[in-house]
CSV table of C-alpha atoms and ligand atoms in Angstrom, one decimal:
chain,number,residue,atom,x,y,z
A,1,MET,CA,71.4,129.5,125.2
A,2,PRO,CA,69.6,127.4,127.9
A,3,SER,CA,65.9,127.8,128.4
A,4,CYS,CA,66.2,128.3,131.6
A,5,ASP,CA,65.7,131.8,133.2
A,6,VAL,CA,69.4,132.9,133.3
A,7,CYS,CA,70.0,136.4,131.4
A,8,PRO,CA,72.8,136.0,129.1
A,9,LEU,CA,75.7,138.0,131.2
A,10,GLN,CA,75.1,135.3,133.9
A,11,PHE,CA,75.1,132.9,131.2
A,12,CYS,CA,78.8,134.2,130.1
A,13,VAL,CA,79.9,133.8,133.9
A,14,LEU,CA,78.7,130.4,134.6
A,15,ILE,CA,80.5,129.3,131.3
A,16,ARG,CA,83.4,131.2,132.2
A,17,ARG,CA,83.3,129.6,135.7
A,18,GLY,CA,83.3,125.9,133.9
A,19,ILE,CA,80.0,125.2,135.2
A,20,LEU,CA,78.4,125.3,131.7
A,21,GLY,CA,80.1,124.2,129.0
A,22,PRO,CA,80.4,122.2,125.8
A,23,ARG,CA,80.3,119.0,127.2
A,24,LEU,CA,76.6,119.1,127.4
A,25,VAL,CA,75.3,117.9,124.2
A,26,SER,CA,73.9,114.5,124.1
A,27,SER,CA,75.5,112.5,121.1
A,28,SER,CA,71.9,111.6,119.8
A,29,SER,CA,71.7,115.2,118.7
A,30,PHE,CA,74.3,114.5,116.6
A,31,PRO,CA,73.1,112.8,113.6
A,32,ALA,CA,70.8,115.1,112.9
A,33,VAL,CA,73.3,117.7,111.9
A,34,TYR,CA,76.1,115.3,110.6
A,35,PRO,CA,76.1,113.1,107.5
A,36,ALA,CA,77.0,109.3,108.2
A,37,CYS,CA,80.2,108.6,107.0
A,38,SER,CA,83.0,106.0,108.1
A,39,MET,CA,85.5,107.6,110.6
A,40,GLY,CA,88.7,106.4,111.6
A,41,ASN,CA,89.8,106.3,115.8
A,42,GLY,CA,91.1,109.9,115.6
A,43,THR,CA,88.0,111.7,114.0
A,44,SER,CA,85.5,109.7,116.2
A,45,ARG,CA,87.4,111.7,118.7
A,46,LEU,CA,86.7,114.8,116.8
A,47,TYR,CA,83.0,113.9,116.3
A,48,SER,CA,82.8,114.4,120.1
A,49,ALA,CA,85.1,117.5,120.0
A,50,LEU,CA,82.7,119.5,117.1
A,51,ALA,CA,79.6,117.8,118.3
A,52,LYS,CA,79.9,118.8,121.8
A,53,THR,CA,80.0,122.7,120.7
A,54,LEU,CA,76.8,122.0,118.1
A,55,ASN,CA,74.2,122.5,120.7
A,56,SER,CA,74.8,124.4,123.6
A,57,SER,CA,70.6,124.2,124.2
A,58,ALA,CA,71.0,120.8,125.4
A,59,ALA,CA,72.5,122.6,129.0
A,60,SER,CA,69.3,122.7,130.4
A,61,GLN,CA,68.2,119.2,129.5
A,62,HIS,CA,71.2,117.5,131.6
A,63,PRO,CA,71.9,119.2,134.6
A,64,GLU,CA,73.7,116.0,135.8
A,65,TYR,CA,76.6,117.0,133.2
A,66,LEU,CA,77.0,120.6,135.0
A,67,VAL,CA,80.1,118.9,137.0
A,68,SER,CA,83.7,118.5,136.3
A,69,PRO,CA,84.9,119.7,133.1
A,70,ASP,CA,85.7,116.7,130.3
A,71,PRO,CA,89.1,115.9,130.4
A,72,GLU,CA,88.7,115.2,126.3
A,73,GLN,CA,88.6,118.7,126.0
A,74,LEU,CA,92.2,119.2,127.2
A,75,GLU,CA,93.4,116.8,124.1
A,76,PRO,CA,94.8,118.6,121.4
A,77,ILE,CA,92.9,118.3,118.0
A,78,ASP,CA,94.7,117.5,114.5
A,79,PRO,CA,93.6,120.7,112.5
A,80,LYS,CA,93.4,118.4,109.4
A,81,GLU,CA,90.9,116.2,110.9
A,82,LEU,CA,88.9,119.1,112.3
A,83,LEU,CA,89.0,120.6,108.8
A,84,GLU,CA,87.6,117.3,107.5
A,85,GLU,CA,85.0,117.1,110.1
A,86,CYS,CA,83.8,120.7,109.0
A,87,ARG,CA,84.0,119.7,105.4
A,88,ALA,CA,81.7,116.5,105.8
A,89,VAL,CA,79.0,118.9,107.8
A,90,LEU,CA,79.0,121.4,104.8
A,91,HIS,CA,79.2,118.6,102.1
A,92,THR,CA,75.6,119.8,100.8
A,93,ARG,CA,77.0,123.5,100.5
A,94,PRO,CA,78.7,124.8,97.1
A,95,PRO,CA,82.8,124.6,97.4
A,96,ARG,CA,84.7,127.4,99.2
A,97,PHE,CA,85.9,130.3,96.9
A,98,GLN,CA,89.7,130.1,96.1
A,99,ARG,CA,91.7,133.0,97.5
A,100,ASP,CA,95.4,133.6,96.8
A,101,PHE,CA,98.0,135.0,98.8
A,102,VAL,CA,99.8,138.1,96.8
A,103,ASP,CA,103.5,138.1,97.4
A,104,LEU,CA,104.8,141.4,98.6
A,105,ARG,CA,108.3,140.3,99.5
A,106,THR,CA,110.5,143.1,99.9
A,107,ASP,CA,114.4,143.1,99.7
A,108,CYS,CA,114.5,142.2,103.3
A,109,PRO,CA,115.4,138.5,104.1
A,110,SER,CA,114.1,137.2,107.4
A,111,SER,CA,115.9,134.4,109.4
A,112,HIS,CA,112.4,133.6,111.1
A,113,PRO,CA,109.3,132.2,110.0
A,114,PRO,CA,106.6,135.3,109.3
A,115,ILE,CA,103.9,135.9,111.7
A,116,ARG,CA,100.5,135.1,110.0
A,117,VAL,CA,97.8,137.7,111.1
A,118,MET,CA,94.1,137.2,110.3
A,119,GLN,CA,91.8,140.3,110.7
A,120,TRP,CA,88.0,139.4,110.5
A,121,ASN,CA,84.5,140.3,111.7
A,122,ILE,CA,82.9,137.1,111.7
A,123,LEU,CA,79.4,138.3,112.1
A,124,ALA,CA,77.5,137.6,115.6
A,125,GLN,CA,74.9,134.7,115.1
A,126,ALA,CA,72.2,136.8,117.2
A,127,LEU,CA,72.8,140.0,115.1
A,128,GLY,CA,72.9,137.9,111.6
A,129,GLU,CA,69.5,136.1,112.3
A,130,GLY,CA,68.0,139.3,114.3
A,131,LYS,CA,69.1,142.6,113.4
A,132,ASP,CA,71.2,142.7,110.4
A,133,ASN,CA,68.6,142.4,108.0
A,134,PHE,CA,70.4,140.7,104.8
A,135,VAL,CA,67.6,140.6,102.5
A,136,GLN,CA,69.0,138.3,100.1
A,137,CYS,CA,70.8,135.9,102.5
A,138,PRO,CA,68.6,132.7,103.0
A,139,VAL,CA,67.7,132.1,106.5
A,140,GLU,CA,69.2,128.5,106.1
A,141,ALA,CA,72.5,130.1,105.1
A,142,LEU,CA,72.8,131.5,108.6
A,143,LYS,CA,72.0,128.5,110.4
A,144,TRP,CA,74.8,128.1,113.2
A,145,GLU,CA,75.7,124.5,113.1
A,146,GLU,CA,76.9,125.1,109.6
A,147,ARG,CA,78.2,128.6,109.4
A,148,LYS,CA,80.5,127.8,112.3
A,149,CYS,CA,81.7,125.4,110.3
A,150,LEU,CA,82.3,127.7,107.6
A,151,ILE,CA,84.2,130.0,109.9
A,152,LEU,CA,86.5,127.1,111.3
A,153,GLU,CA,86.9,125.9,107.6
A,154,GLU,CA,88.4,129.9,107.0
A,155,ILE,CA,90.4,129.7,110.1
A,156,LEU,CA,91.8,126.5,109.2
A,157,ALA,CA,92.6,127.2,105.7
A,158,TYR,CA,94.8,129.8,106.5
A,159,GLN,CA,96.1,128.6,109.9
A,160,PRO,CA,96.8,132.3,111.1
A,161,ASP,CA,99.5,132.4,114.2
A,162,ILE,CA,97.1,135.5,115.6
A,163,LEU,CA,93.5,135.7,115.1
A,164,CYS,CA,91.8,139.0,115.6
A,165,LEU,CA,87.8,139.1,115.4
A,166,GLN,CA,85.0,141.1,115.9
A,167,GLU,CA,81.4,140.0,116.7
A,168,VAL,CA,82.3,137.0,118.5
A,169,ASP,CA,79.2,135.9,120.5
A,170,HIS,CA,79.9,131.9,120.8
A,171,TYR,CA,83.4,132.6,122.4
A,172,PHE,CA,82.7,130.1,125.3
A,173,ASP,CA,80.8,127.4,123.6
A,174,THR,CA,82.6,127.1,120.3
A,175,PHE,CA,86.0,129.4,119.7
A,176,GLN,CA,87.7,128.8,122.7
A,177,PRO,CA,87.5,125.2,123.6
A,178,LEU,CA,88.2,124.6,119.9
A,179,LEU,CA,90.9,127.0,119.5
A,180,SER,CA,92.6,126.0,122.7
A,181,ARG,CA,92.5,122.5,121.4
A,182,LEU,CA,94.5,123.6,118.3
A,183,GLY,CA,97.3,125.5,120.3
A,184,TYR,CA,95.9,129.0,120.5
A,185,GLN,CA,95.3,131.1,123.8
A,186,GLY,CA,92.3,133.2,123.7
A,187,THR,CA,91.3,136.5,125.5
A,188,PHE,CA,87.6,137.8,124.9
A,189,PHE,CA,86.3,141.3,126.0
A,190,PRO,CA,82.5,141.4,125.5
A,191,LYS,CA,80.8,144.5,124.4
A,192,PRO,CA,79.2,146.1,127.9
A,193,TRP,CA,75.8,146.5,126.2
A,194,SER,CA,76.1,144.1,122.9
A,195,PRO,CA,73.1,144.8,120.7
A,196,CYS,CA,72.9,140.8,120.6
A,197,LEU,CA,71.3,140.7,124.1
A,198,ASP,CA,68.2,142.5,122.4
A,199,VAL,CA,67.7,139.4,120.3
A,200,GLU,CA,65.4,136.7,121.4
A,201,HIS,CA,67.5,133.3,121.9
A,202,ASN,CA,70.7,135.2,121.8
A,203,ASN,CA,74.0,133.4,123.0
A,204,GLY,CA,75.2,136.2,125.0
A,205,PRO,CA,76.8,139.6,124.2
A,206,ASP,CA,79.2,139.8,121.4
A,207,GLY,CA,82.8,141.2,121.6
A,208,CYS,CA,86.3,141.2,120.3
A,209,ALA,CA,88.2,138.3,120.6
A,210,LEU,CA,92.2,137.7,120.3
A,211,PHE,CA,93.9,134.3,119.9
A,212,PHE,CA,97.6,133.5,119.5
A,213,LEU,CA,99.3,130.1,118.8
A,214,GLN,CA,101.0,129.1,122.4
A,215,ASN,CA,104.1,127.4,120.5
A,216,ARG,CA,105.0,130.5,119.0
A,217,PHE,CA,104.6,133.4,121.3
A,218,LYS,CA,104.7,134.1,125.0
A,219,LEU,CA,102.1,136.9,126.4
A,220,VAL,CA,104.0,139.4,128.3
A,221,ASN,CA,101.0,142.0,129.1
A,222,SER,CA,97.5,141.8,128.4
A,223,ALA,CA,94.8,145.0,128.4
A,224,ASN,CA,91.2,144.9,128.0
A,225,ILE,CA,90.2,148.4,126.9
A,226,ARG,CA,86.6,149.9,126.8
A,227,LEU,CA,87.1,152.9,124.3
A,228,THR,CA,86.2,156.5,125.6
A,229,ALA,CA,84.7,159.3,123.2
A,230,MET,CA,85.1,162.8,124.7
A,231,THR,CA,86.0,161.2,128.1
A,232,LEU,CA,82.8,159.2,128.2
A,233,LYS,CA,82.8,155.4,128.2
A,234,THR,CA,81.2,153.8,125.2
A,235,ASN,CA,79.9,150.6,124.0
A,236,GLN,CA,83.0,149.8,122.0
A,237,VAL,CA,86.3,147.6,123.2
A,238,ALA,CA,89.8,146.7,122.2
A,239,ILE,CA,92.1,144.2,123.3
A,240,ALA,CA,95.8,145.0,123.3
A,241,GLN,CA,98.6,142.4,124.2
A,242,THR,CA,102.4,142.2,124.3
A,243,LEU,CA,103.6,139.2,122.5
A,244,GLU,CA,107.2,137.8,122.6
A,245,CYS,CA,108.2,135.7,119.6
A,246,LYS,CA,109.7,132.3,120.8
A,247,GLU,CA,112.1,132.1,117.8
A,248,SER,CA,113.6,135.6,118.0
A,249,SER,CA,112.5,136.7,121.6
A,250,ARG,CA,111.7,140.0,119.6
A,251,GLN,CA,108.3,141.5,121.4
A,252,PHE,CA,105.7,143.4,119.7
A,253,CYS,CA,102.0,144.3,120.6
A,254,ILE,CA,99.0,143.1,119.1
A,255,ALA,CA,95.6,144.8,119.2
A,256,VAL,CA,91.8,144.1,117.9
A,257,THR,CA,89.1,146.4,118.0
A,258,HIS,CA,85.5,147.0,116.5
A,259,LEU,CA,84.4,150.7,116.4
A,260,LYS,CA,81.2,152.4,116.6
A,261,ALA,CA,78.8,151.6,113.6
A,262,ARG,CA,76.5,153.7,111.4
A,263,THR,CA,76.6,157.1,109.4
A,264,GLY,CA,76.1,160.0,112.0
A,265,TRP,CA,78.6,158.5,114.2
A,266,GLU,CA,81.8,159.8,112.5
A,267,ARG,CA,83.2,162.2,115.2
A,268,PHE,CA,82.3,159.6,118.1
A,269,ARG,CA,84.6,156.9,115.7
A,270,SER,CA,87.2,159.4,115.8
A,271,ALA,CA,87.4,159.9,119.4
A,272,GLN,CA,87.5,156.2,119.9
A,273,GLY,CA,90.0,156.1,117.6
A,274,CYS,CA,92.1,158.7,119.5
A,275,ASP,CA,91.5,157.1,122.5
A,276,LEU,CA,92.8,153.6,121.1
A,277,LEU,CA,95.8,155.4,119.8
A,278,GLN,CA,96.7,157.1,123.2
A,279,ASN,CA,96.2,153.5,125.2
A,280,LEU,CA,98.5,152.0,122.3
A,281,GLN,CA,101.2,154.8,122.8
A,282,ASN,CA,101.2,154.0,126.3
A,283,ILE,CA,101.5,150.4,126.0
A,284,THR,CA,104.1,150.4,123.6
A,285,GLN,CA,106.1,153.4,125.6
A,286,GLY,CA,105.8,155.8,122.7
A,287,ALA,CA,106.3,153.0,119.8
A,288,LYS,CA,109.2,151.3,121.2
A,289,ILE,CA,108.1,148.1,120.3
A,290,PRO,CA,106.3,147.3,116.9
A,291,LEU,CA,102.8,147.4,116.5
A,292,ILE,CA,99.9,145.4,114.6
A,293,VAL,CA,96.2,146.9,115.1
A,294,CYS,CA,93.5,144.8,113.7
A,295,GLY,CA,90.0,146.1,113.4
A,296,ASP,CA,86.6,146.6,111.8
A,297,PHE,CA,86.9,150.5,111.8
A,298,ASN,CA,83.3,151.1,110.6
A,299,ALA,CA,85.1,153.7,108.8
A,300,GLU,CA,85.8,154.4,105.2
A,301,PRO,CA,89.4,155.9,104.5
A,302,THR,CA,87.9,159.0,103.8
A,303,GLU,CA,87.0,159.2,107.4
A,304,GLU,CA,88.9,161.1,110.2
A,305,VAL,CA,89.6,158.1,112.5
A,306,TYR,CA,91.3,156.8,109.2
A,307,LYS,CA,93.3,159.8,108.8
A,308,HIS,CA,94.0,159.9,112.8
A,309,PHE,CA,95.7,156.3,112.2
A,310,ALA,CA,97.4,156.9,109.0
A,311,SER,CA,99.3,160.3,110.4
A,312,SER,CA,99.8,158.9,114.0
A,313,SER,CA,103.2,159.4,115.6
A,314,LEU,CA,103.4,155.7,115.9
A,315,ASN,CA,104.0,155.3,112.4
A,316,LEU,CA,101.4,153.2,111.0
A,317,ASN,CA,100.8,152.0,107.6
A,318,SER,CA,97.6,150.1,106.3
A,319,ALA,CA,98.9,146.7,105.1
A,320,TYR,CA,96.0,146.2,102.5
A,321,LYS,CA,96.8,149.1,100.7
A,322,LEU,CA,100.3,147.4,99.5
A,323,LEU,CA,97.7,144.9,97.3
A,324,SER,CA,97.0,148.0,95.0
A,325,ALA,CA,99.0,149.1,91.8
A,326,ASP,CA,100.5,152.4,93.7
A,327,GLY,CA,100.6,151.1,97.4
A,328,GLN,CA,98.5,154.0,98.3
A,329,SER,CA,94.9,152.8,97.7
A,330,GLU,CA,92.7,150.7,100.1
A,331,PRO,CA,90.7,147.7,98.6
A,332,PRO,CA,87.4,148.8,96.8
A,333,TYR,CA,85.6,146.5,99.6
A,334,THR,CA,85.9,144.6,102.7
A,335,THR,CA,82.4,143.9,103.3
A,336,TRP,CA,79.7,143.6,100.7
A,337,LYS,CA,75.7,143.3,101.7
A,338,ILE,CA,71.9,144.2,100.9
A,339,ARG,CA,69.9,145.4,103.4
A,340,THR,CA,66.4,146.9,103.2
A,341,SER,CA,68.0,150.1,102.6
A,342,GLY,CA,69.9,148.3,99.4
A,343,GLU,CA,73.2,147.5,98.5
A,344,CYS,CA,76.2,148.3,101.2
A,345,ARG,CA,79.8,147.8,99.8
A,346,HIS,CA,82.4,149.6,102.0
A,347,THR,CA,86.0,149.4,103.2
A,348,LEU,CA,85.9,149.5,107.0
A,349,ASP,CA,88.4,146.4,107.9
A,350,TYR,CA,92.1,147.5,108.5
A,351,ILE,CA,95.5,145.8,109.7
A,352,TRP,CA,97.6,148.5,110.7
A,353,TYR,CA,101.0,147.8,111.4
A,354,SER,CA,104.3,149.9,112.3
A,355,LYS,CA,106.1,150.5,108.9
A,356,HIS,CA,109.5,151.0,109.7
A,357,ALA,CA,109.8,148.2,112.2
A,358,LEU,CA,107.7,145.4,110.2
A,359,SER,CA,107.6,144.2,106.3
A,360,VAL,CA,104.2,142.8,105.0
A,361,ARG,CA,105.8,139.8,103.1
A,362,SER,CA,102.2,138.6,101.7
A,363,ALA,CA,98.6,139.1,101.8
A,364,LEU,CA,95.6,137.3,101.0
A,365,ASP,CA,93.8,138.6,98.0
A,366,LEU,CA,90.1,139.7,98.4
A,367,LEU,CA,86.9,138.1,97.0
A,368,THR,CA,86.2,139.1,93.6
A,369,GLU,CA,82.7,140.8,92.6
A,370,GLU,CA,82.0,137.5,90.5
A,371,GLN,CA,82.8,135.2,93.6
A,372,ILE,CA,80.9,137.3,96.0
A,373,GLY,CA,77.8,136.8,93.6
A,374,PRO,CA,74.5,138.8,93.1
A,375,ASN,CA,73.2,138.2,96.3
A,376,ARG,CA,76.0,139.5,98.3
A,377,LEU,CA,77.3,138.3,101.7
A,378,PRO,CA,76.7,136.4,103.8
A,379,SER,CA,75.7,133.2,101.6
A,380,PHE,CA,76.0,129.6,101.8
A,381,ASN,CA,79.8,130.1,100.5
A,382,TYR,CA,80.8,132.6,103.1
A,383,PRO,CA,79.7,132.9,106.7
A,384,SER,CA,80.0,136.7,107.2
A,385,ASP,CA,79.0,139.9,105.6
A,386,HIS,CA,82.8,140.8,106.0
A,387,LEU,CA,85.8,139.4,104.3
A,388,SER,CA,88.8,138.0,106.4
A,389,LEU,CA,91.9,139.9,106.1
A,390,VAL,CA,95.2,137.8,106.4
A,391,CYS,CA,98.7,139.2,106.0
A,392,ASP,CA,102.3,137.5,106.6
A,393,PHE,CA,104.6,139.9,108.7
A,394,SER,CA,108.3,139.8,109.4
A,395,PHE,CA,110.4,142.0,111.6
A,396,ASN,CA,112.9,144.5,109.9
A,397,GLU,CA,116.6,144.2,110.8
A,398,GLU,CA,116.6,147.8,111.2
A,399,PRO,CA,117.5,149.1,114.8
A,400,ASP,CA,114.9,150.0,117.4
A,401,GLY,CA,115.3,153.4,117.2
A,402,LEU,CA,113.6,153.5,113.3
A,403,LEU,CA,110.1,152.4,114.5
B,1,LIG,N1,70.1,146.7,126.5
B,1,LIG,C1,70.6,147.9,126.9
B,1,LIG,O1,70.4,148.7,128.1
B,1,LIG,C2,71.0,148.6,125.8
B,1,LIG,C3,71.1,148.2,124.8
B,1,LIG,N2,72.0,148.6,123.6
B,1,LIG,C4,71.8,148.2,122.5
B,1,LIG,O2,73.1,148.5,121.8
B,1,LIG,C5,72.7,148.9,120.6
B,1,LIG,C6,74.0,150.0,120.2
B,1,LIG,O3,75.2,149.1,120.4
B,1,LIG,P1,76.3,149.9,119.5
B,1,LIG,O4,77.5,149.2,120.2
B,1,LIG,O5,76.6,151.3,119.6
B,1,LIG,O6,75.9,149.2,118.3
B,1,LIG,P2,76.3,149.7,116.8
B,1,LIG,O7,75.9,151.0,116.2
B,1,LIG,O8,78.1,149.6,116.8
B,1,LIG,O9,76.1,148.5,116.1
B,1,LIG,C7,76.3,147.1,116.5
B,1,LIG,C8,76.0,146.2,115.2
B,1,LIG,O10,75.0,146.7,114.4
B,1,LIG,C9,75.6,146.5,113.2
B,1,LIG,N3,75.2,147.5,111.9
B,1,LIG,C10,75.6,148.3,111.5
B,1,LIG,N4,74.8,148.9,110.5
B,1,LIG,C11,73.8,148.2,110.6
B,1,LIG,C12,72.3,148.4,110.4
B,1,LIG,N5,72.4,149.7,109.4
B,1,LIG,N6,71.4,147.5,110.5
B,1,LIG,C13,71.7,146.5,111.2
B,1,LIG,N7,73.0,146.5,112.0
B,1,LIG,C14,74.2,147.0,111.7
B,1,LIG,C15,77.0,146.5,113.3
B,1,LIG,O11,77.9,145.5,112.4
B,1,LIG,P3,79.2,145.9,111.6
B,1,LIG,O12,80.0,146.4,112.6
B,1,LIG,O13,79.6,144.6,110.9
B,1,LIG,O14,78.7,147.1,110.4
B,1,LIG,C16,77.4,146.1,114.7
B,1,LIG,O15,77.9,144.7,115.1
B,1,LIG,C17,71.5,149.4,120.3
B,1,LIG,O16,70.6,149.6,119.4
B,1,LIG,C18,70.6,148.6,121.4
B,1,LIG,O17,70.5,147.6,120.7
B,1,LIG,C19,72.6,149.9,123.8
B,1,LIG,C20,72.5,150.6,125.0
B,1,LIG,C21,71.9,150.0,126.2
B,2,LIG,MG1,78.2,143.5,111.6
């Protein structure tokens, strides 16, 4: 955040207009966070790509740069080179955890490449540093300059076609500029009263973000939804987009949400879930097109909101259940942290999909308890308290009537 007297919401508006931007970082700040190493020409260009997102606090010191957008920002980035650059920034950290895709291939053959979807609550920087109280996580593990690279590394490692993110509070200065150069089209919907805004030196509100690869999909329709509960507007949001696959010309709806957190709010979450389902019914015209809903539902499978989704007339199934032996049980955890109140191990994150119209071809296995370690998450190895969920989907060949 700039040190000038601009409130976080105004800051967002300024960035959105393209007045403030990642161009503002002086290259003199770079060596402090980047190890000396030899780089080819391509990497040198990337050096500037990543460096420009490293420290937006330089904004107020270089008002002369608040002019035109940098044409370099529009140049594509080679994902391999960005990955190498992230690894160089992270060279003092322990290696990434190995996670494998579990093959869930059904009999249905598919002539088109699968659609890879990533669901991830990436942990808002302001909440991680100022609100979450992760008592076993060293503050150095939360440094944005490095944590950002861990997040990017995870995205680059799995190369999702669609990314559904929650707790994004670095959209305009980091994810939008970098992911757009990797070929993604992004949409951000901040929470109306993000708790990030209460944290000193925050980077603006957190919210949901949805990215898709432009060479694979065409955007047909997009809706930013402020969820209601018992007709009252709430602080929680969703984004729902109808996309058309360029290979197959088939359309589907993809949605991302982050429901109200904390115990005692179960009925509130349930009402928010009903509102989201109603919105999705309208958008898919009663499920005439297949649907994928990703989210941090802040609800265990025992909660009412989960049951609404499982029994909805939209005919949804939860993809990660397919990793269990009987195909009926959710994983034992999708988030695991230690707060002042003690250990918090919960299953809260889901990828719902139209069970008749889509098949899950594979799913990324979760981290084991041993990999997560005794201090749990986030950690030097893993940037968020929530695990990423990644699935490969393909369309079933059945007629639309079976949705
Ligand atoms: N400025 C203003 O006028 C207003 C400000 N607010 C702010 O918004 C907040 C409420 O916003 P709301 O959207 O309802 O927030 P939520 O209750 O949904 O939680 C917000 C975040 O807190 C995290 N969280 C969950 N449990 C805990 C915990 N035990 N300790 C710390 N963090 C936790 C959640 O992460 P996860 O999902 O990963 O569990 C979530 O991202 C208020 O506390 C206030 O700070 C609200 C209204 C007005
Ligand atoms: Mg959180």
